[in-house]
Amino acid sequence: MKFLDICKKASFKIIKIIHQNDTTLFDKVEKGFGGDVSMKIDLIAEEIFIKAFKKYGNIFSEEIGFLDNDLKKTFIIDPIDGSFNISNGFPYYGSSVALKNKKGQITKAFIVNLATGDYFYKDKKIKIENNLFYNKKHTNSLNEMILFEKAYANVDLCQKLGKHNIKYRSPGALALSLALAHRCKAVIFKGEIRDFDIAAGIYFNNELHIKIKNDTLLIAKNKKDFKYLSSIVF
């Protein structure tokens, strides 16, 4: 199984559908397994990934839940990460897939920004950050950005960060933000922590400083930043 190639092909299929400019793709259809109301594009993207991976393993996805194919491996899928963004034309939405072996360990991860084509891949041997459409060259970064996902639902924590004059942005797609953690000062999330939201992103940057406690997640590149933000966030 060529995991990366399959993920890329599935991503191209989803991007092609998105670019049809069919507004019915954003029609709300039902509540998915993860508890959020699904849109038509969520279900279409999920079906694309299911067809791509079902012969290789079980599926655990945000919309359908656990699909038991009586196999040893499991694919953890978030078909559309950032549904609100995609339905409003904000170019920060994507898909993520993590491969879990029979021991319950993540061994491969893929995250893609379907708006820009940027993708992130990691397995036990390599870590890749590239683009579906061209060979990407990265600009320098000061690594000063803090991403706080779901800030709108955590006013108390926003106020704490404000008291310490900490600037942050809340772009609205957790898997993408976690995949970018190595280019940021930190990523913060407070809310329901679900495997299909974090599995791929955490694995991609698992060499960074990470803490997950109850409903709060913090990941930071620098140990000093990690300790300082931990004292505020937790």
PDB file of C-alpha atoms in Angstrom:
ATOM      1  CA  MET A   1       0.000   0.000   0.000  1.00  0.00           C
ATOM      2  CA  LYS A   2       1.413   3.378  -1.034  1.00  0.00           C
ATOM      3  CA  PHE A   3      -0.209   5.446   1.707  1.00  0.00           C
ATOM      4  CA  LEU A   4       1.046   8.848   0.570  1.00  0.00           C
ATOM      5  CA  ASP A   5       0.088   8.290  -3.075  1.00  0.00           C
ATOM      6  CA  ILE A   6      -3.421   7.189  -2.088  1.00  0.00           C
ATOM      7  CA  CYS A   7      -3.873  10.244   0.153  1.00  0.00           C
ATOM      8  CA  LYS A   8      -2.716  12.589  -2.592  1.00  0.00           C
ATOM      9  CA  LYS A   9      -5.016  11.016  -5.204  1.00  0.00           C
ATOM     10  CA  ALA A  10      -7.982  11.264  -2.814  1.00  0.00           C
ATOM     11  CA  SER A  11      -7.113  14.918  -2.140  1.00  0.00           C
ATOM     12  CA  PHE A  12      -7.090  15.735  -5.856  1.00  0.00           C
ATOM     13  CA  LYS A  13     -10.544  14.170  -6.227  1.00  0.00           C
ATOM     14  CA  ILE A  14     -11.944  16.265  -3.375  1.00  0.00           C
ATOM     15  CA  ILE A  15     -10.345  19.464  -4.687  1.00  0.00           C
ATOM     16  CA  LYS A  16     -11.862  18.840  -8.120  1.00  0.00           C
ATOM     17  CA  ILE A  17     -15.314  18.516  -6.566  1.00  0.00           C
ATOM     18  CA  ILE A  18     -14.866  21.662  -4.464  1.00  0.00           C
ATOM     19  CA  HIS A  19     -13.887  23.643  -7.565  1.00  0.00           C
ATOM     20  CA  GLN A  20     -17.142  22.779  -9.292  1.00  0.00           C
ATOM     21  CA  ASN A  21     -18.582  25.813  -7.456  1.00  0.00           C
ATOM     22  CA  ASP A  22     -21.682  23.861  -6.468  1.00  0.00           C
ATOM     23  CA  THR A  23     -23.161  25.649  -3.435  1.00  0.00           C
ATOM     24  CA  THR A  24     -25.261  22.567  -2.573  1.00  0.00           C
ATOM     25  CA  LEU A  25     -21.988  21.032  -1.338  1.00  0.00           C
ATOM     26  CA  PHE A  26     -22.492  23.145   1.782  1.00  0.00           C
ATOM     27  CA  ASP A  27     -26.039  21.920   2.444  1.00  0.00           C
ATOM     28  CA  LYS A  28     -26.399  20.552   5.961  1.00  0.00           C
ATOM     29  CA  VAL A  29     -27.565  16.963   5.800  1.00  0.00           C
ATOM     30  CA  GLU A  30     -27.243  15.211   9.170  1.00  0.00           C
ATOM     31  CA  LYS A  31     -25.314  15.035  12.423  1.00  0.00           C
ATOM     32  CA  GLY A  32     -22.173  12.944  12.082  1.00  0.00           C
ATOM     33  CA  PHE A  33     -20.624  10.500  14.545  1.00  0.00           C
ATOM     34  CA  GLY A  34     -18.398  13.277  15.947  1.00  0.00           C
ATOM     35  CA  GLY A  35     -21.455  15.294  16.990  1.00  0.00           C
ATOM     36  CA  ASP A  36     -21.220  18.101  14.432  1.00  0.00           C
ATOM     37  CA  VAL A  37     -23.837  18.667  11.748  1.00  0.00           C
ATOM     38  CA  SER A  38     -22.365  17.369   8.495  1.00  0.00           C
ATOM     39  CA  MET A  39     -22.437  19.063   5.146  1.00  0.00           C
ATOM     40  CA  LYS A  40     -22.743  17.294   1.826  1.00  0.00           C
ATOM     41  CA  ILE A  41     -19.030  17.868   1.109  1.00  0.00           C
ATOM     42  CA  ASP A  42     -18.127  16.138   4.397  1.00  0.00           C
ATOM     43  CA  LEU A  43     -19.916  12.980   3.311  1.00  0.00           C
ATOM     44  CA  ILE A  44     -18.524  13.099  -0.229  1.00  0.00           C
ATOM     45  CA  ALA A  45     -14.961  13.508   1.024  1.00  0.00           C
ATOM     46  CA  GLU A  46     -15.446  10.724   3.556  1.00  0.00           C
ATOM     47  CA  GLU A  47     -16.710   8.341   0.887  1.00  0.00           C
ATOM     48  CA  ILE A  48     -13.664   9.093  -1.273  1.00  0.00           C
ATOM     49  CA  PHE A  49     -11.318   8.186   1.577  1.00  0.00           C
ATOM     50  CA  ILE A  50     -13.337   5.089   2.522  1.00  0.00           C
ATOM     51  CA  LYS A  51     -13.177   3.757  -1.048  1.00  0.00           C
ATOM     52  CA  ALA A  52      -9.451   4.461  -1.124  1.00  0.00           C
ATOM     53  CA  PHE A  53      -8.577   2.682   2.130  1.00  0.00           C
ATOM     54  CA  LYS A  54     -11.276   0.129   3.003  1.00  0.00           C
ATOM     55  CA  LYS A  55      -9.398  -2.834   1.512  1.00  0.00           C
ATOM     56  CA  TYR A  56      -6.332  -1.999   3.631  1.00  0.00           C
ATOM     57  CA  GLY A  57      -7.892  -1.519   7.055  1.00  0.00           C
ATOM     58  CA  ASN A  58     -10.751  -0.475   9.294  1.00  0.00           C
ATOM     59  CA  ILE A  59     -12.023   3.097   9.109  1.00  0.00           C
ATOM     60  CA  PHE A  60     -12.615   5.457  12.006  1.00  0.00           C
ATOM     61  CA  SER A  61     -14.026   8.682  10.607  1.00  0.00           C
ATOM     62  CA  GLU A  62     -15.740  11.804  11.923  1.00  0.00           C
ATOM     63  CA  GLU A  63     -18.953  11.267   9.973  1.00  0.00           C
ATOM     64  CA  ILE A  64     -19.505   7.499   9.932  1.00  0.00           C
ATOM     65  CA  GLY A  65     -17.716   6.466  13.129  1.00  0.00           C
ATOM     66  CA  PHE A  66     -15.998   3.044  13.179  1.00  0.00           C
ATOM     67  CA  LEU A  67     -16.277   0.873  10.098  1.00  0.00           C
ATOM     68  CA  ASP A  68     -15.026  -2.623  10.956  1.00  0.00           C
ATOM     69  CA  ASN A  69     -13.480  -4.330   7.940  1.00  0.00           C
ATOM     70  CA  ASP A  70     -12.030  -7.118  10.103  1.00  0.00           C
ATOM     71  CA  LEU A  71      -8.473  -5.980   9.425  1.00  0.00           C
ATOM     72  CA  LYS A  72      -5.533  -5.245  11.744  1.00  0.00           C
ATOM     73  CA  LYS A  73      -4.883  -1.637  10.725  1.00  0.00           C
ATOM     74  CA  THR A  74      -7.196   1.337  11.200  1.00  0.00           C
ATOM     75  CA  PHE A  75      -7.331   4.610   9.284  1.00  0.00           C
ATOM     76  CA  ILE A  76      -8.378   7.603  11.409  1.00  0.00           C
ATOM     77  CA  ILE A  77      -9.919  10.166   9.065  1.00  0.00           C
ATOM     78  CA  ASP A  78     -11.189  13.726   9.264  1.00  0.00           C
ATOM     79  CA  PRO A  79     -12.635  14.114   5.744  1.00  0.00           C
ATOM     80  CA  ILE A  80     -13.070  17.901   5.955  1.00  0.00           C
ATOM     81  CA  ASP A  81     -11.205  19.815   8.646  1.00  0.00           C
ATOM     82  CA  GLY A  82     -12.594  23.357   8.837  1.00  0.00           C
ATOM     83  CA  SER A  83     -16.128  22.972   7.493  1.00  0.00           C
ATOM     84  CA  PHE A  84     -17.119  26.530   8.432  1.00  0.00           C
ATOM     85  CA  ASN A  85     -14.098  27.850   6.555  1.00  0.00           C
ATOM     86  CA  ILE A  86     -14.785  25.899   3.380  1.00  0.00           C
ATOM     87  CA  SER A  87     -18.430  26.975   3.284  1.00  0.00           C
ATOM     88  CA  ASN A  88     -17.358  30.617   3.603  1.00  0.00           C
ATOM     89  CA  GLY A  89     -14.521  30.602   1.100  1.00  0.00           C
ATOM     90  CA  PHE A  90     -11.767  31.038   3.688  1.00  0.00           C
ATOM     91  CA  PRO A  91      -8.680  29.149   2.395  1.00  0.00           C
ATOM     92  CA  TYR A  92      -7.875  27.201   5.549  1.00  0.00           C
ATOM     93  CA  TYR A  93      -9.550  23.803   5.338  1.00  0.00           C
ATOM     94  CA  GLY A  94      -8.355  20.312   4.603  1.00  0.00           C
ATOM     95  CA  SER A  95      -8.331  16.611   5.327  1.00  0.00           C
ATOM     96  CA  SER A  96      -6.273  14.413   7.613  1.00  0.00           C
ATOM     97  CA  VAL A  97      -5.539  10.690   7.754  1.00  0.00           C
ATOM     98  CA  ALA A  98      -3.589   8.766  10.384  1.00  0.00           C
ATOM     99  CA  LEU A  99      -2.714   5.067  10.151  1.00  0.00           C
ATOM    100  CA  LYS A 100      -2.854   3.071  13.377  1.00  0.00           C
ATOM    101  CA  ASN A 101      -1.276  -0.399  13.558  1.00  0.00           C
ATOM    102  CA  LYS A 102      -2.640  -3.427  15.413  1.00  0.00           C
ATOM    103  CA  LYS A 103      -0.819  -2.309  18.579  1.00  0.00           C
ATOM    104  CA  GLY A 104      -2.689   0.998  18.536  1.00  0.00           C
ATOM    105  CA  GLN A 105       0.340   3.049  17.465  1.00  0.00           C
ATOM    106  CA  ILE A 106       0.198   5.766  14.807  1.00  0.00           C
ATOM    107  CA  THR A 107       2.758   4.917  12.104  1.00  0.00           C
ATOM    108  CA  LYS A 108       1.839   7.284   9.249  1.00  0.00           C
ATOM    109  CA  ALA A 109       0.085  10.630   8.976  1.00  0.00           C
ATOM    110  CA  PHE A 110      -1.102  12.897   6.176  1.00  0.00           C
ATOM    111  CA  ILE A 111      -2.647  16.357   6.464  1.00  0.00           C
ATOM    112  CA  VAL A 112      -3.537  18.533   3.484  1.00  0.00           C
ATOM    113  CA  ASN A 113      -4.800  22.068   3.031  1.00  0.00           C
ATOM    114  CA  LEU A 114      -7.292  21.517   0.213  1.00  0.00           C
ATOM    115  CA  ALA A 115      -7.398  25.257  -0.529  1.00  0.00           C
ATOM    116  CA  THR A 116      -3.675  25.729  -1.132  1.00  0.00           C
ATOM    117  CA  GLY A 117      -2.439  22.198  -1.877  1.00  0.00           C
ATOM    118  CA  ASP A 118       0.063  22.263   1.004  1.00  0.00           C
ATOM    119  CA  TYR A 119       0.453  18.798   2.508  1.00  0.00           C
ATOM    120  CA  PHE A 120       2.296  17.256   5.446  1.00  0.00           C
ATOM    121  CA  TYR A 121       3.372  13.616   5.589  1.00  0.00           C
ATOM    122  CA  LYS A 122       5.279  11.586   8.141  1.00  0.00           C
ATOM    123  CA  ASP A 123       6.130   7.949   8.761  1.00  0.00           C
ATOM    124  CA  LYS A 124       8.871   6.249  10.795  1.00  0.00           C
ATOM    125  CA  LYS A 125      11.553   7.209   8.280  1.00  0.00           C
ATOM    126  CA  ILE A 126      10.664  10.515   6.655  1.00  0.00           C
ATOM    127  CA  LYS A 127       8.881  13.798   7.252  1.00  0.00           C
ATOM    128  CA  ILE A 128       7.685  15.762   4.222  1.00  0.00           C
ATOM    129  CA  GLU A 129       6.172  19.204   3.828  1.00  0.00           C
ATOM    130  CA  ASN A 130       5.319  19.986   0.215  1.00  0.00           C
ATOM    131  CA  ASN A 131       2.531  20.981  -2.182  1.00  0.00           C
ATOM    132  CA  LEU A 132       0.265  18.908  -4.416  1.00  0.00           C
ATOM    133  CA  PHE A 133       0.702  21.269  -7.374  1.00  0.00           C
ATOM    134  CA  TYR A 134       4.314  22.435  -7.265  1.00  0.00           C
ATOM    135  CA  ASN A 135       7.610  21.816  -5.513  1.00  0.00           C
ATOM    136  CA  LYS A 136       7.281  24.080  -2.520  1.00  0.00           C
ATOM    137  CA  LYS A 137       9.994  26.414  -1.301  1.00  0.00           C
ATOM    138  CA  HIS A 138       9.537  27.798   2.197  1.00  0.00           C
ATOM    139  CA  THR A 139      10.057  31.383   3.258  1.00  0.00           C
ATOM    140  CA  ASN A 140      11.770  32.146   6.537  1.00  0.00           C
ATOM    141  CA  SER A 141       9.605  32.463   9.643  1.00  0.00           C
ATOM    142  CA  LEU A 142      10.148  34.220  12.951  1.00  0.00           C
ATOM    143  CA  ASN A 143       8.097  31.449  14.603  1.00  0.00           C
ATOM    144  CA  GLU A 144       6.184  34.017  16.661  1.00  0.00           C
ATOM    145  CA  MET A 145       2.655  32.930  15.776  1.00  0.00           C
ATOM    146  CA  ILE A 146       0.418  31.328  18.389  1.00  0.00           C
ATOM    147  CA  LEU A 147      -2.651  29.528  17.055  1.00  0.00           C
ATOM    148  CA  PHE A 148      -5.547  29.154  19.489  1.00  0.00           C
ATOM    149  CA  GLU A 149      -8.175  26.885  18.021  1.00  0.00           C
ATOM    150  CA  LYS A 150     -11.741  27.286  19.305  1.00  0.00           C
ATOM    151  CA  ALA A 151     -10.882  30.549  21.019  1.00  0.00           C
ATOM    152  CA  TYR A 152     -14.453  31.770  20.482  1.00  0.00           C
ATOM    153  CA  ALA A 153     -15.750  29.154  22.933  1.00  0.00           C
ATOM    154  CA  ASN A 154     -13.164  29.864  25.652  1.00  0.00           C
ATOM    155  CA  VAL A 155     -13.545  33.475  26.754  1.00  0.00           C
ATOM    156  CA  ASP A 156     -11.900  32.847  30.137  1.00  0.00           C
ATOM    157  CA  LEU A 157      -8.728  31.538  28.530  1.00  0.00           C
ATOM    158  CA  CYS A 158      -8.773  34.399  26.016  1.00  0.00           C
ATOM    159  CA  GLN A 159      -8.820  36.820  28.928  1.00  0.00           C
ATOM    160  CA  LYS A 160      -5.902  35.027  30.608  1.00  0.00           C
ATOM    161  CA  LEU A 161      -3.840  35.249  27.442  1.00  0.00           C
ATOM    162  CA  GLY A 162      -4.826  38.904  27.090  1.00  0.00           C
ATOM    163  CA  LYS A 163      -3.625  39.729  30.587  1.00  0.00           C
ATOM    164  CA  HIS A 164      -0.198  38.409  29.586  1.00  0.00           C
ATOM    165  CA  ASN A 165      -0.253  40.378  26.319  1.00  0.00           C
ATOM    166  CA  ILE A 166      -0.151  37.172  24.297  1.00  0.00           C
ATOM    167  CA  LYS A 167      -1.275  37.598  20.695  1.00  0.00           C
ATOM    168  CA  TYR A 168      -2.874  34.675  18.908  1.00  0.00           C
ATOM    169  CA  ARG A 169      -4.885  33.760  15.833  1.00  0.00           C
ATOM    170  CA  SER A 170      -7.774  31.304  15.550  1.00  0.00           C
ATOM    171  CA  PRO A 171      -7.930  30.073  11.922  1.00  0.00           C
ATOM    172  CA  GLY A 172     -10.449  27.282  12.518  1.00  0.00           C
ATOM    173  CA  ALA A 173      -8.963  23.965  11.373  1.00  0.00           C
ATOM    174  CA  LEU A 174      -7.260  22.049  14.178  1.00  0.00           C
ATOM    175  CA  ALA A 175      -5.468  19.363  12.141  1.00  0.00           C
ATOM    176  CA  LEU A 176      -3.918  21.990   9.867  1.00  0.00           C
ATOM    177  CA  SER A 177      -2.854  24.104  12.840  1.00  0.00           C
ATOM    178  CA  LEU A 178      -1.219  21.106  14.535  1.00  0.00           C
ATOM    179  CA  ALA A 179       0.601  20.273  11.303  1.00  0.00           C
ATOM    180  CA  LEU A 180       1.978  23.828  11.292  1.00  0.00           C
ATOM    181  CA  ALA A 181       3.052  23.772  14.945  1.00  0.00           C
ATOM    182  CA  HIS A 182       6.739  23.499  14.018  1.00  0.00           C
ATOM    183  CA  ARG A 183       6.402  26.851  12.212  1.00  0.00           C
ATOM    184  CA  CYS A 184       4.640  28.526  15.162  1.00  0.00           C
ATOM    185  CA  LYS A 185       5.493  29.475  18.692  1.00  0.00           C
ATOM    186  CA  ALA A 186       2.643  27.267  19.906  1.00  0.00           C
ATOM    187  CA  VAL A 187      -0.751  25.778  19.156  1.00  0.00           C
ATOM    188  CA  ILE A 188      -3.481  25.759  21.810  1.00  0.00           C
ATOM    189  CA  PHE A 189      -6.795  23.953  21.725  1.00  0.00           C
ATOM    190  CA  LYS A 190      -9.519  23.762  24.349  1.00  0.00           C
ATOM    191  CA  GLY A 191     -12.607  21.660  23.700  1.00  0.00           C
ATOM    192  CA  GLU A 192     -13.592  18.064  23.060  1.00  0.00           C
ATOM    193  CA  ILE A 193     -10.458  16.202  22.055  1.00  0.00           C
ATOM    194  CA  ARG A 194     -11.228  13.635  19.347  1.00  0.00           C
ATOM    195  CA  ASP A 195      -8.850  11.239  17.579  1.00  0.00           C
ATOM    196  CA  PHE A 196      -9.876  12.263  14.085  1.00  0.00           C
ATOM    197  CA  ASP A 197      -9.081  15.911  14.920  1.00  0.00           C
ATOM    198  CA  ILE A 198      -5.622  15.430  16.410  1.00  0.00           C
ATOM    199  CA  ALA A 199      -4.134  12.011  15.545  1.00  0.00           C
ATOM    200  CA  ALA A 200      -2.435  12.973  12.277  1.00  0.00           C
ATOM    201  CA  GLY A 201      -1.307  16.447  13.361  1.00  0.00           C
ATOM    202  CA  ILE A 202       0.144  15.306  16.678  1.00  0.00           C
ATOM    203  CA  TYR A 203       2.054  12.472  15.005  1.00  0.00           C
ATOM    204  CA  PHE A 204       3.451  14.815  12.365  1.00  0.00           C
ATOM    205  CA  ASN A 205       4.950  17.074  15.065  1.00  0.00           C
ATOM    206  CA  ASN A 206       5.436  14.537  17.857  1.00  0.00           C
ATOM    207  CA  GLU A 207       9.037  15.651  18.430  1.00  0.00           C
ATOM    208  CA  LEU A 208       7.785  18.975  19.823  1.00  0.00           C
ATOM    209  CA  HIS A 209       6.718  19.627  23.427  1.00  0.00           C
ATOM    210  CA  ILE A 210       3.143  18.353  23.835  1.00  0.00           C
ATOM    211  CA  LYS A 211       0.715  18.257  26.734  1.00  0.00           C
ATOM    212  CA  ILE A 212      -2.871  17.032  26.683  1.00  0.00           C
ATOM    213  CA  LYS A 213      -4.877  17.312  29.879  1.00  0.00           C
ATOM    214  CA  ASN A 214      -8.639  16.855  30.078  1.00  0.00           C
ATOM    215  CA  ASP A 215     -10.044  19.133  27.349  1.00  0.00           C
ATOM    216  CA  THR A 216      -6.893  21.175  26.724  1.00  0.00           C
ATOM    217  CA  LEU A 217      -3.999  20.647  24.332  1.00  0.00           C
ATOM    218  CA  LEU A 218      -0.749  22.585  24.037  1.00  0.00           C
ATOM    219  CA  ILE A 219       2.093  21.990  21.597  1.00  0.00           C
ATOM    220  CA  ALA A 220       5.174  24.211  21.368  1.00  0.00           C
ATOM    221  CA  LYS A 221       8.554  24.070  19.666  1.00  0.00           C
ATOM    222  CA  ASN A 222      10.597  25.818  22.336  1.00  0.00           C
ATOM    223  CA  LYS A 223      10.797  24.404  25.872  1.00  0.00           C
ATOM    224  CA  LYS A 224      10.779  27.848  27.485  1.00  0.00           C
ATOM    225  CA  ASP A 225       7.643  28.892  25.570  1.00  0.00           C
ATOM    226  CA  PHE A 226       6.030  25.574  26.439  1.00  0.00           C
ATOM    227  CA  LYS A 227       6.605  26.001  30.185  1.00  0.00           C
ATOM    228  CA  TYR A 228       5.435  29.614  30.180  1.00  0.00           C
ATOM    229  CA  LEU A 229       2.237  28.889  28.232  1.00  0.00           C
ATOM    230  CA  SER A 230       1.559  25.768  30.332  1.00  0.00           C
ATOM    231  CA  SER A 231       1.483  27.925  33.469  1.00  0.00           C
ATOM    232  CA  ILE A 232      -1.289  29.997  31.873  1.00  0.00           C
ATOM    233  CA  VAL A 233      -3.264  27.438  29.874  1.00  0.00           C
ATOM    234  CA  PHE A 234      -3.461  24.559  32.389  1.00  0.00           C
TER     235      PHE A 234
END
